[in-house]
mmCIF file of C-alpha atoms in Angstrom:
data_model
loop_
_atom_site.group_PDB
_atom_site.id
_atom_site.type_symbol
_atom_site.label_atom_id
_atom_site.label_comp_id
_atom_site.label_asym_id
_atom_site.label_seq_id
_atom_site.Cartn_x
_atom_site.Cartn_y
_atom_site.Cartn_z
ATOM 1 C CA MET A 864 246.963 32.563 204.857
ATOM 2 C CA PRO A 865 246.129 30.704 201.617
ATOM 3 C CA LEU A 866 248.504 27.944 200.588
ATOM 4 C CA ASP A 867 249.400 29.645 197.309
ATOM 5 C CA GLU A 868 250.525 32.773 199.189
ATOM 6 C CA VAL A 869 252.651 30.685 201.547
ATOM 7 C CA THR A 870 254.188 28.918 198.553
ATOM 8 C CA ASP A 871 254.877 32.248 196.869
ATOM 9 C CA ILE A 872 256.634 33.616 199.957
ATOM 10 C CA TRP A 873 258.634 30.387 200.303
ATOM 11 C CA ASP A 874 259.720 30.573 196.673
ATOM 12 C CA ARG A 875 260.692 34.231 197.051
ATOM 13 C CA LEU A 876 262.686 33.495 200.166
ATOM 14 C CA PHE A 877 264.550 30.327 199.212
ATOM 15 C CA GLY A 878 264.509 30.533 195.441
ATOM 16 C CA ALA A 879 267.689 31.427 193.577
ATOM 17 C CA GLN A 880 267.788 34.567 191.466
ATOM 18 C CA PRO A 881 269.623 34.753 188.119
ATOM 19 C CA ASP A 882 273.307 35.620 187.988
ATOM 20 C CA PRO A 883 273.776 39.396 188.128
ATOM 21 C CA PRO A 884 275.319 41.118 185.124
ATOM 22 C CA SER A 885 279.025 41.809 185.340
ATOM 23 C CA TRP A 886 278.517 45.562 185.341
ATOM 24 C CA LEU A 887 276.432 45.313 188.533
ATOM 25 C CA VAL A 888 279.160 43.448 190.413
ATOM 26 C CA VAL A 889 281.859 45.898 189.303
ATOM 27 C CA LEU A 890 279.766 49.026 189.856
ATOM 28 C CA THR A 891 278.684 48.062 193.364
ATOM 29 C CA ALA A 892 282.278 47.196 194.291
ATOM 30 C CA LEU A 893 283.471 50.617 193.098
ATOM 31 C CA LEU A 894 280.634 52.397 194.894
ATOM 32 C CA ALA A 895 281.372 50.540 198.115
ATOM 33 C CA LEU A 896 285.068 51.390 197.812
ATOM 34 C CA ALA A 897 284.196 55.058 197.304
ATOM 35 C CA VAL A 898 281.956 55.067 200.378
ATOM 36 C CA VAL A 899 284.755 53.574 202.480
ATOM 37 C CA VAL A 900 287.480 55.868 201.149
ATOM 38 C CA VAL A 901 285.629 59.212 201.028
ATOM 39 C CA ARG A 902 285.333 60.772 204.474
ATOM 40 C CA GLY A 903 281.788 62.165 204.280
ATOM 41 C CA PRO A 904 279.944 59.030 203.135
ATOM 42 C CA TRP A 905 282.120 56.886 205.408
ATOM 43 C CA ARG A 906 281.087 58.833 208.531
ATOM 44 C CA VAL A 907 277.440 58.030 207.796
ATOM 45 C CA ALA A 908 277.799 54.479 206.466
ATOM 46 C CA ARG A 909 280.163 53.512 209.285
ATOM 47 C CA ASN A 910 277.091 53.103 211.493
ATOM 48 C CA ALA A 911 276.453 49.795 209.713
ATOM 49 C CA ILE A 912 279.990 48.661 210.584
ATOM 50 C CA THR A 913 279.404 49.632 214.209
ATOM 51 C CA ILE A 914 276.154 47.635 214.332
ATOM 52 C CA ALA A 915 277.990 44.558 213.063
ATOM 53 C CA HIS A 916 280.955 45.209 215.381
ATOM 54 C CA GLU A 917 278.832 45.442 218.525
ATOM 55 C CA GLY A 918 276.675 42.568 217.319
ATOM 56 C CA GLY A 919 279.823 40.453 217.156
ATOM 57 C CA HIS A 920 280.670 41.305 220.762
ATOM 58 C CA ALA A 921 277.103 40.569 221.881
ATOM 59 C CA LEU A 922 276.830 37.227 220.092
ATOM 60 C CA ALA A 923 280.222 36.110 221.385
ATOM 61 C CA ALA A 924 279.229 37.051 224.923
ATOM 62 C CA LEU A 925 276.055 34.981 224.699
ATOM 63 C CA LEU A 926 277.798 31.992 223.128
ATOM 64 C CA THR A 927 280.491 31.943 225.805
ATOM 65 C CA GLY A 928 277.999 32.054 228.650
ATOM 66 C CA ARG A 929 278.418 35.665 229.692
ATOM 67 C CA ARG A 930 275.360 37.696 230.758
ATOM 68 C CA LEU A 931 274.643 40.329 228.140
ATOM 69 C CA ARG A 932 273.547 43.598 229.723
ATOM 70 C CA GLY A 933 272.991 45.567 226.553
ATOM 71 C CA VAL A 934 274.443 47.368 223.556
ATOM 72 C CA ARG A 935 274.769 51.099 222.978
ATOM 73 C CA LEU A 936 275.304 52.770 219.607
ATOM 74 C CA HIS A 937 276.346 56.414 219.504
ATOM 75 C CA SER A 938 275.978 59.141 216.896
ATOM 76 C CA ASP A 939 279.766 59.425 216.515
ATOM 77 C CA THR A 940 279.675 55.807 215.186
ATOM 78 C CA SER A 941 281.223 54.429 218.374
ATOM 79 C CA GLY A 942 279.539 51.689 220.366
ATOM 80 C CA LEU A 943 279.648 49.791 223.627
ATOM 81 C CA THR A 944 278.622 46.258 224.546
ATOM 82 C CA LEU A 945 278.270 45.460 228.237
ATOM 83 C CA SER A 946 278.341 41.914 229.578
ATOM 84 C CA ALA A 947 278.770 40.425 233.031
ATOM 85 C CA GLY A 948 281.056 37.570 233.957
ATOM 86 C CA ARG A 949 284.685 36.874 234.714
ATOM 87 C CA PRO A 950 286.917 39.813 233.689
ATOM 88 C CA THR A 951 289.484 37.305 232.423
ATOM 89 C CA GLY A 952 289.441 33.904 230.776
ATOM 90 C CA LEU A 953 288.364 32.464 227.443
ATOM 91 C CA GLY A 954 284.866 33.944 227.436
ATOM 92 C CA MET A 955 286.122 37.480 227.917
ATOM 93 C CA ALA A 956 288.874 37.022 225.332
ATOM 94 C CA VAL A 957 286.482 35.669 222.690
ATOM 95 C CA THR A 958 283.995 38.451 223.394
ATOM 96 C CA LEU A 959 286.659 41.115 222.948
ATOM 97 C CA ALA A 960 288.144 39.455 219.857
ATOM 98 C CA CYS A 961 284.904 39.210 217.885
ATOM 99 C CA GLY A 962 284.163 42.919 217.458
ATOM 100 C CA TYR A 963 286.586 44.045 214.777
ATOM 101 C CA ILE A 964 286.281 40.850 212.745
ATOM 102 C CA ALA A 965 282.467 40.691 212.852
ATOM 103 C CA PRO A 966 281.711 43.062 209.914
ATOM 104 C CA SER A 967 284.085 41.125 207.647
ATOM 105 C CA LEU A 968 282.708 37.752 208.717
ATOM 106 C CA VAL A 969 279.133 38.937 208.208
ATOM 107 C CA GLY A 970 280.179 40.172 204.784
ATOM 108 C CA LEU A 971 281.770 36.808 204.029
ATOM 109 C CA GLY A 972 278.587 34.992 205.039
ATOM 110 C CA GLY A 973 276.607 37.320 202.820
ATOM 111 C CA ALA A 974 278.997 36.644 199.941
ATOM 112 C CA PHE A 975 278.333 32.917 200.275
ATOM 113 C CA LEU A 976 274.581 33.565 200.009
ATOM 114 C CA LEU A 977 275.033 35.865 197.026
ATOM 115 C CA GLY A 978 277.332 33.284 195.450
ATOM 116 C CA GLY A 979 274.338 30.948 195.495
ATOM 117 C CA ASN A 980 272.118 33.728 194.116
ATOM 118 C CA HIS A 981 270.026 33.812 197.310
ATOM 119 C CA ILE A 982 269.563 37.566 197.277
ATOM 120 C CA THR A 983 266.118 37.736 198.898
ATOM 121 C CA LEU A 984 267.130 35.235 201.577
ATOM 122 C CA LEU A 985 270.147 37.399 202.399
ATOM 123 C CA LEU A 986 267.951 40.466 202.838
ATOM 124 C CA TRP A 987 265.453 38.669 205.070
ATOM 125 C CA VAL A 988 268.192 37.132 207.207
ATOM 126 C CA THR A 989 269.609 40.632 207.618
ATOM 127 C CA VAL A 990 266.219 41.912 208.811
ATOM 128 C CA LEU A 991 266.003 39.092 211.362
ATOM 129 C CA LEU A 992 269.511 39.807 212.638
ATOM 130 C CA LEU A 993 268.689 43.494 213.013
ATOM 131 C CA LEU A 994 265.515 42.633 214.936
ATOM 132 C CA ALA A 995 267.571 40.449 217.267
ATOM 133 C CA MET A 996 270.042 43.318 217.657
ATOM 134 C CA LEU A 997 267.203 45.713 218.450
ATOM 135 C CA ILE A 998 266.255 43.683 221.517
ATOM 136 C CA MET A 999 269.722 44.274 222.953
ATOM 137 C CA ILE A 1000 269.918 48.035 222.325
ATOM 138 C CA ARG A 1001 269.802 50.236 225.428
ATOM 139 C CA ASN A 1002 269.895 53.818 224.145
ATOM 140 C CA PRO A 1003 267.601 55.944 221.902
ATOM 141 C CA TYR A 1004 270.108 56.612 219.133
ATOM 142 C CA GLY A 1005 270.919 52.927 218.934
ATOM 143 C CA VAL A 1006 267.237 52.062 218.602
ATOM 144 C CA PHE A 1007 266.835 54.716 215.904
ATOM 145 C CA SER A 1008 269.918 53.530 213.989
ATOM 146 C CA VAL A 1009 268.895 49.867 213.961
ATOM 147 C CA LEU A 1010 265.256 50.643 213.135
ATOM 148 C CA VAL A 1011 266.201 52.840 210.178
ATOM 149 C CA THR A 1012 268.668 50.258 208.870
ATOM 150 C CA GLY A 1013 266.136 47.463 209.267
ATOM 151 C CA ALA A 1014 263.372 49.486 207.599
ATOM 152 C CA VAL A 1015 265.581 50.171 204.575
ATOM 153 C CA VAL A 1016 266.555 46.509 204.205
ATOM 154 C CA PHE A 1017 262.970 45.332 204.651
ATOM 155 C CA GLY A 1018 261.666 47.901 202.167
ATOM 156 C CA VAL A 1019 264.127 46.760 199.524
ATOM 157 C CA SER A 1020 263.400 43.078 200.186
ATOM 158 C CA TRP A 1021 259.611 43.493 200.057
ATOM 159 C CA PHE A 1022 259.040 46.248 197.510
ATOM 160 C CA GLY A 1023 262.219 46.326 195.413
ATOM 161 C CA SER A 1024 262.446 44.786 191.980
ATOM 162 C CA PRO A 1025 264.901 41.881 191.523
ATOM 163 C CA GLN A 1026 267.450 44.257 190.010
ATOM 164 C CA VAL A 1027 267.088 46.775 192.848
ATOM 165 C CA GLN A 1028 267.476 43.959 195.380
ATOM 166 C CA ALA A 1029 270.596 42.725 193.606
ATOM 167 C CA ILE A 1030 272.193 46.182 193.499
ATOM 168 C CA PHE A 1031 271.419 46.819 197.170
ATOM 169 C CA ALA A 1032 272.601 43.388 198.321
ATOM 170 C CA TYR A 1033 275.875 43.478 196.381
ATOM 171 C CA LEU A 1034 276.571 47.050 197.487
ATOM 172 C CA ALA A 1035 275.924 46.152 201.146
ATOM 173 C CA ILE A 1036 278.118 43.055 201.120
ATOM 174 C CA TRP A 1037 280.950 44.758 199.243
ATOM 175 C CA PHE A 1038 280.721 47.558 201.818
ATOM 176 C CA LEU A 1039 280.991 45.158 204.766
ATOM 177 C CA LEU A 1040 283.946 43.359 203.194
ATOM 178 C CA ILE A 1041 285.844 46.513 202.250
ATOM 179 C CA GLY A 1042 284.634 48.577 205.195
ATOM 180 C CA GLY A 1043 285.665 45.872 207.639
ATOM 181 C CA VAL A 1044 289.315 46.591 206.839
ATOM 182 C CA ARG A 1045 289.411 50.349 207.447
ATOM 183 C CA PRO A 1046 288.562 50.346 211.197
ATOM 184 C CA VAL A 1047 291.527 48.055 211.863
ATOM 185 C CA GLY A 1048 293.872 50.611 210.321
ATOM 186 C CA GLU A 1049 292.157 53.401 212.242
ATOM 187 C CA LEU A 1050 292.535 51.391 215.430
ATOM 188 C CA GLN A 1051 296.295 51.052 215.049
ATOM 189 C CA THR A 1052 296.684 54.709 214.082
ATOM 190 C CA LEU A 1053 294.922 55.814 217.271
ATOM 191 C CA ARG A 1054 296.862 53.285 219.353
ATOM 192 C CA SER A 1055 300.171 54.534 217.981
ATOM 193 C CA ARG A 1056 299.226 58.060 219.079
ATOM 194 C CA GLY A 1057 298.244 56.908 222.553
ATOM 195 C CA ARG A 1058 294.633 57.976 222.046
ATOM 196 C CA LEU A 1059 292.975 54.588 222.538
ATOM 197 C CA PRO A 1060 294.467 52.924 225.642
ATOM 198 C CA ASP A 1061 291.369 50.801 226.299
ATOM 199 C CA SER A 1062 290.813 49.520 222.781
ATOM 200 C CA ASP A 1063 289.707 45.938 222.179
ATOM 201 C CA ALA A 1064 293.293 45.051 221.268
ATOM 202 C CA ASP A 1065 294.698 46.537 224.476
ATOM 203 C CA GLN A 1066 292.057 44.887 226.631
ATOM 204 C CA LEU A 1067 292.882 41.590 224.916
ATOM 205 C CA ALA A 1068 296.550 42.183 225.667
ATOM 206 C CA ARG A 1069 295.757 42.518 229.358
ATOM 207 C CA VAL A 1070 293.497 39.443 229.354
ATOM 208 C CA THR A 1071 295.701 37.140 227.266
ATOM 209 C CA HIS A 1072 299.205 38.621 227.783
ATOM 210 C CA VAL A 1073 299.564 38.699 223.991
ATOM 211 C CA PRO A 1074 300.756 42.118 222.719
ATOM 212 C CA GLY A 1075 298.032 44.397 221.427
ATOM 213 C CA LEU A 1076 299.834 44.849 218.119
ATOM 214 C CA LEU A 1077 299.502 41.117 217.453
ATOM 215 C CA TRP A 1078 295.779 41.356 218.080
ATOM 216 C CA VAL A 1079 295.547 44.230 215.624
ATOM 217 C CA GLY A 1080 297.412 42.029 213.153
ATOM 218 C CA PHE A 1081 294.915 39.246 213.798
ATOM 219 C CA PHE A 1082 291.991 41.606 213.142
ATOM 220 C CA GLY A 1083 293.629 42.785 209.938
ATOM 221 C CA LEU A 1084 294.442 39.286 208.716
ATOM 222 C CA VAL A 1085 290.890 38.031 209.233
ATOM 223 C CA SER A 1086 289.458 41.098 207.519
ATOM 224 C CA LEU A 1087 291.781 40.799 204.526
ATOM 225 C CA VAL A 1088 291.172 37.063 204.105
ATOM 226 C CA ALA A 1089 287.419 37.664 204.276
ATOM 227 C CA LEU A 1090 287.756 40.404 201.649
ATOM 228 C CA VAL A 1091 289.739 38.169 199.287
ATOM 229 C CA VAL A 1092 287.471 35.118 199.668
ATOM 230 C CA GLY A 1093 284.278 37.162 199.670
ATOM 231 C CA GLY A 1094 285.439 39.194 196.697
ATOM 232 C CA TYR A 1095 286.165 35.991 194.796
ATOM 233 C CA LEU A 1096 282.641 34.721 195.529
ATOM 234 C CA LEU A 1097 281.034 37.992 194.470
ATOM 235 C CA ALA A 1098 283.123 38.189 191.303
ATOM 236 C CA ASP A 1099 282.293 34.607 190.304
ATOM 237 C CA PRO A 1100 279.815 35.682 187.549
ATOM 238 C CA ILE A 1101 282.564 37.766 185.923
ATOM 239 C CA LEU A 1102 285.142 34.992 186.277
ATOM 240 C CA SER A 1103 282.703 32.434 184.866
ATOM 241 C CA ALA A 1104 281.946 34.647 181.874
ATOM 242 C CA ALA A 1105 285.681 34.945 181.266
ATOM 243 C CA GLY A 1106 286.070 31.153 181.465
ATOM 244 C CA ILE A 1107 288.255 31.332 184.593
ATOM 245 C CA THR A 1108 285.855 29.304 186.757
ATOM 246 C CA ASN A 1109 283.171 26.772 185.998
#
C-alpha cells in the first residue's frame, strides 16, 4: 500500500473531526430517547443492548481467568454467556455483575471519544469489538445479528460523509447511555413478579450473599451515573456555545 494511502487512513482514523452542531446533539438524543421509550423500535434496537450485555459477561469471564465457552444471542433479544470455572468466588461474581452495566459503560467510553471529536475512531473501534464478539458467538441468529450490526457500522465509517458519521455515532452512543437504564427497570419488574428467579441479580445474591435488590440498585446506579457523565460529555458543544464550559 502506498505511503500516502497509509497516511490518509491514519489521518481518518486518529484525526479529530469538527465539533458537531448543537441541533445534531439534541436531535440524536431525542431520537435515541424515542427508540428506548417506544415499544416497537425498542424491541428491534434492544439487540444492540444485548450484544453489549453479553459482551460484558464474556470480557469479564476472560479477564478473571474463567474459560469462555461461547455466547448465544436470541431473536427475542435475550442472550446467554457460558463460561467454565468455579461456580462461586470473585471471578463468577465479576462475570455476573458486568452484564447489565456493560451497555452503559460502553456508551460512556464512546462519549469520551466523541468528546474528543474522534468519531471515525469510535466507529472503527466498534467494528473491531464486534469482530471480537463474532468469534465467541455459538448460534446462527447471534452470528447474523453481530454481522448485520458490524456491516452497518463499517458501512457508515467507510462510506458515510462526516455529517452522516456524526449523526450515526451520536445516535448510537446516546442510545447505549439511555438504553442501558431501561433493562435494569425491566429486570426489577420481572423479579418483583417472580418471573425471573435466575436473573443476574439473583445469581449474584446466591454467590455473594448480598440481596438481589441491592445488586439491581448497583446496576441502576452505574447506568444512571454513566448517563449523566456521558450526557455531559456529549452535550459539551452546546454548553461551550452557551459559555457554561470552556
